[in-house]
């Protein structure tokens, strides 16, 4: 798929457009980036700002999402994408970009809703990129740092998706088509509330949505915001995956966590609560 989406990519060193040449992507200034045997390309320009998800974290996320526990989020995201596309640049005419897209679970659902679209998934983890490269026939996977300059040409994205991922306002605005849309999914304060004290998870900032609005306000205007709250019924294995697939994995005590999960009823009901917001770029 990289041969099809390379026309949206730029060199992370000199910003010149990239082109496919054999098993590599190259620019006119001689910079070359080998395509991994798993089908993704690494376009990191150098040192990264944050730690990347490990193989174990990505495996846990793939299994948890594959079981359908977050399917309501994927369905709501597709619905918002369809509603937004009615009055924006058609994803079929541009590129659907997922920033911090992980295994490609959410983007695959969006791509199915737009059968003519081409997709690029960016993630800082090579383990995520390996899975994303095989997640969908029309997704090309790229290792990139969301906090640095994105390896995408200006105005190359008709739709940008950002689910539980970093948001670099200036770069998101640069790569988005003037008639395009940015879709952001963020956790609400009651997300996973039954597990916060019980398992010692990090709390969602009560001002998270306000901070997000302030962060993007110089570059985007809000067009739609929807709340999604439902209940998941999880067994002990799924609870361990849920903790192990996200940022809580960096702070967990393996044996202590297992003991706390084992002490919970099985199955256990957990709140899923997120906000989905659509933005337009300011002109």
XYZ file of C-alpha atoms in Angstrom:
283
model
C 0.000 0.000 0.000
C 2.946 2.358 0.541
C 3.393 2.683 -3.250
C -0.132 4.095 -3.472
C 0.038 6.558 -0.574
C 3.637 7.728 -1.046
C 2.382 10.762 -2.994
C 1.060 12.170 0.292
C 4.385 11.774 2.118
C 7.352 14.082 2.478
C 10.919 13.531 3.618
C 11.353 14.030 7.384
C 14.788 15.565 6.832
C 14.276 18.085 4.006
C 10.461 18.071 3.461
C 10.833 17.172 -0.250
C 8.151 14.836 -1.640
C 8.883 11.126 -1.428
C 8.626 8.578 -4.219
C 8.791 4.784 -4.308
C 11.994 3.230 -5.647
C 12.278 -0.511 -5.284
C 11.982 -1.438 -1.606
C 12.551 2.133 -0.433
C 10.994 5.592 -0.364
C 13.348 8.300 -1.619
C 13.370 12.073 -2.066
C 15.096 14.235 -4.683
C 17.822 15.169 -2.193
C 19.008 11.601 -1.795
C 17.397 10.656 1.501
C 16.169 7.061 1.432
C 13.990 5.026 3.782
C 13.808 1.267 3.490
C 10.415 -0.410 3.615
C 10.427 -3.047 6.373
C 9.597 -6.623 5.426
C 6.399 -6.244 7.488
C 5.224 -3.532 5.066
C 5.701 -0.291 6.997
C 8.273 2.496 6.648
C 10.110 4.335 9.422
C 10.142 8.111 8.817
C 11.439 9.207 12.214
C 14.006 11.977 11.650
C 15.979 11.156 14.795
C 15.428 11.003 18.532
C 11.821 10.791 19.706
C 10.198 12.742 22.517
C 8.155 9.986 24.131
C 8.429 6.248 24.723
C 6.793 4.038 22.125
C 4.319 1.294 22.950
C 6.010 -2.045 23.501
C 5.235 -5.314 21.751
C 3.330 -6.467 24.840
C 1.210 -3.301 24.928
C 0.370 -3.573 21.236
C -0.477 -7.272 21.550
C -2.805 -6.531 24.474
C -4.499 -3.733 22.511
C -4.957 -5.897 19.430
C -6.620 -8.662 21.444
C -8.810 -6.295 23.486
C -9.998 -4.318 20.471
C -10.392 -7.468 18.410
C -12.829 -8.769 21.013
C -15.093 -5.782 20.265
C -15.015 -4.121 23.672
C -14.460 -0.676 22.107
C -16.705 -1.309 19.097
C -19.134 1.437 20.235
C -16.303 3.959 19.808
C -15.495 2.693 16.316
C -19.166 2.815 15.328
C -19.598 6.349 16.676
C -16.420 7.486 14.915
C -17.656 6.116 11.585
C -21.009 7.838 12.075
C -19.291 11.155 12.790
C -16.978 10.700 9.789
C -19.916 10.077 7.485
C -21.839 13.084 8.802
C -18.771 15.291 8.518
C -17.927 14.119 4.990
C -21.257 15.410 3.728
C -19.977 18.971 4.047
C -16.209 18.617 3.698
C -13.523 17.498 1.289
C -14.463 13.928 0.381
C -12.083 11.327 1.814
C -12.422 9.553 -1.527
C -10.651 12.523 -3.138
C -7.890 12.756 -0.546
C -6.263 10.786 2.194
C -7.595 9.562 5.555
C -4.850 9.993 8.151
C -4.873 8.407 11.601
C -2.475 10.092 14.027
C -1.251 7.681 16.705
C -3.456 5.030 15.138
C -1.925 2.014 16.870
C -2.991 -1.298 15.359
C -5.301 0.289 12.771
C -8.514 -0.829 14.448
C -10.348 2.502 14.257
C -9.001 3.523 10.879
C -10.009 0.191 9.348
C -13.614 0.899 10.302
C -13.414 4.382 8.775
C -11.845 3.030 5.587
C -14.672 0.520 5.203
C -17.092 3.454 5.292
C -15.219 5.164 2.416
C -14.367 2.408 -0.078
C -12.574 4.748 -2.494
C -10.331 6.387 0.117
C -6.640 5.773 0.767
C -5.298 5.776 4.302
C -2.087 6.580 6.158
C -1.588 5.523 9.759
C 1.134 7.196 11.792
C 2.382 5.735 15.066
C 5.616 6.031 16.982
C 5.676 2.311 17.768
C 7.158 -0.050 15.187
C 5.172 -2.859 16.779
C 1.952 -0.962 16.133
C 3.063 -0.148 12.579
C 3.684 -3.829 11.875
C 0.094 -4.664 12.743
C -1.344 -1.575 11.059
C 0.391 -2.433 7.775
C -1.747 -5.585 7.619
C -4.909 -4.157 9.196
C -6.529 -3.036 5.943
C -5.769 -3.285 2.235
C -5.951 0.503 1.801
C -3.855 1.604 4.797
C -0.148 2.413 4.590
C 1.675 2.363 7.946
C 4.395 4.866 8.861
C 6.476 5.159 12.029
C 6.439 8.846 12.987
C 6.385 11.071 16.067
C 3.138 13.035 16.450
C 4.943 15.751 18.428
C 7.399 16.478 15.628
C 6.809 17.679 12.074
C 4.608 15.067 10.419
C 6.004 13.374 7.273
C 2.959 14.500 5.267
C 2.672 17.105 2.535
C 0.721 20.304 3.182
C -3.075 19.936 2.807
C -2.705 16.257 1.909
C -5.364 14.901 4.281
C -9.078 15.159 3.616
C -9.819 13.598 7.006
C -7.642 13.261 10.109
C -8.593 10.858 12.900
C -7.120 11.120 16.396
C -8.273 8.571 18.996
C -6.662 8.635 22.449
C -3.524 10.065 20.826
C -1.294 13.181 20.946
C -2.542 16.317 19.175
C -0.017 18.671 17.603
C -2.302 21.557 16.607
C -0.034 23.401 14.141
C 0.944 20.217 12.327
C -2.609 18.903 12.174
C -3.672 22.197 10.609
C -0.793 22.124 8.109
C -1.532 18.643 6.765
C -5.321 19.027 6.659
C -7.034 20.192 3.485
C -8.795 23.577 3.946
C -12.130 21.811 3.402
C -11.161 18.793 5.488
C -12.088 17.714 8.999
C -10.316 16.605 12.158
C -12.077 14.005 14.332
C -10.836 13.633 17.916
C -11.837 11.025 20.506
C -10.969 11.741 24.143
C -11.869 9.978 27.405
C -14.389 11.613 29.731
C -13.801 11.870 33.516
C -16.031 8.830 34.177
C -14.200 6.629 31.666
C -13.209 3.365 33.428
C -14.318 4.922 36.721
C -14.881 1.540 38.397
C -11.197 0.680 37.927
C -9.468 3.914 38.898
C -9.303 3.314 42.637
C -9.669 -0.460 42.520
C -6.682 -0.999 40.226
C -4.836 2.265 40.817
C -5.302 3.670 37.306
C -4.601 7.230 36.246
C -7.551 9.605 36.434
C -8.848 11.599 33.482
C -8.372 15.311 34.074
C -11.710 16.979 34.803
C -10.579 19.844 32.551
C -9.382 17.593 29.701
C -11.974 18.783 27.180
C -11.368 22.415 28.108
C -7.624 21.965 27.680
C -8.161 20.263 24.325
C -10.318 23.147 23.147
C -7.679 25.661 24.218
C -4.959 23.619 22.533
C -6.702 23.484 19.156
C -8.482 26.870 19.214
C -5.687 28.768 17.389
C -5.971 26.364 14.473
C -9.488 24.848 14.425
C -13.112 25.602 15.167
C -15.460 23.041 16.706
C -18.373 21.942 14.533
C -19.814 18.936 16.394
C -19.319 17.310 19.784
C -20.950 14.056 20.871
C -20.771 12.168 24.167
C -20.756 8.374 24.184
C -21.304 6.472 27.428
C -22.037 2.771 27.723
C -21.101 -0.233 29.843
C -18.614 -2.980 29.052
C -18.831 -6.408 30.653
C -15.277 -7.718 31.031
C -13.724 -10.892 32.357
C -10.451 -10.864 34.290
C -8.364 -11.463 31.164
C -9.942 -8.491 29.385
C -9.360 -6.302 32.447
C -5.662 -7.156 32.382
C -5.520 -6.355 28.654
C -7.293 -3.034 29.215
C -4.687 -1.962 31.747
C -1.792 -3.372 29.753
C -2.637 -1.748 26.413
C -2.470 1.928 27.422
C -0.455 4.428 29.465
C -1.307 2.659 32.708
C 0.974 -0.146 31.541
C 4.000 2.040 32.272
C 3.027 2.375 35.928
C 1.623 -1.022 36.862
C 2.899 -3.565 39.377
C 2.359 -6.871 37.589
C 1.861 -9.140 40.578
C -0.101 -6.562 42.549
C -2.345 -5.825 39.572
C -3.058 -9.510 38.991
C -4.048 -9.922 42.627
C -6.377 -6.908 42.543
C -8.033 -8.124 39.333
C -8.454 -11.619 40.771
C -10.308 -10.124 43.738
C -12.943 -8.526 41.484
C -16.221 -10.222 40.545
C -16.209 -11.921 37.151
C -17.569 -10.646 34.848
C -17.118 -7.028 35.913
C -18.997 -4.025 34.533
C -16.896 -1.029 33.502
C -17.968 2.347 32.135
C -16.852 3.335 28.639
C -17.197 7.103 28.276
C -15.685 9.317 25.580
C -16.296 12.532 23.693
C -16.098 12.620 19.892
C -15.471 16.065 18.415
C -15.284 17.274 14.811
C -13.198 20.323 13.910
C -12.732 22.468 10.831
C -9.428 24.219 10.077
C -9.439 27.961 10.487
C -8.794 29.913 7.295
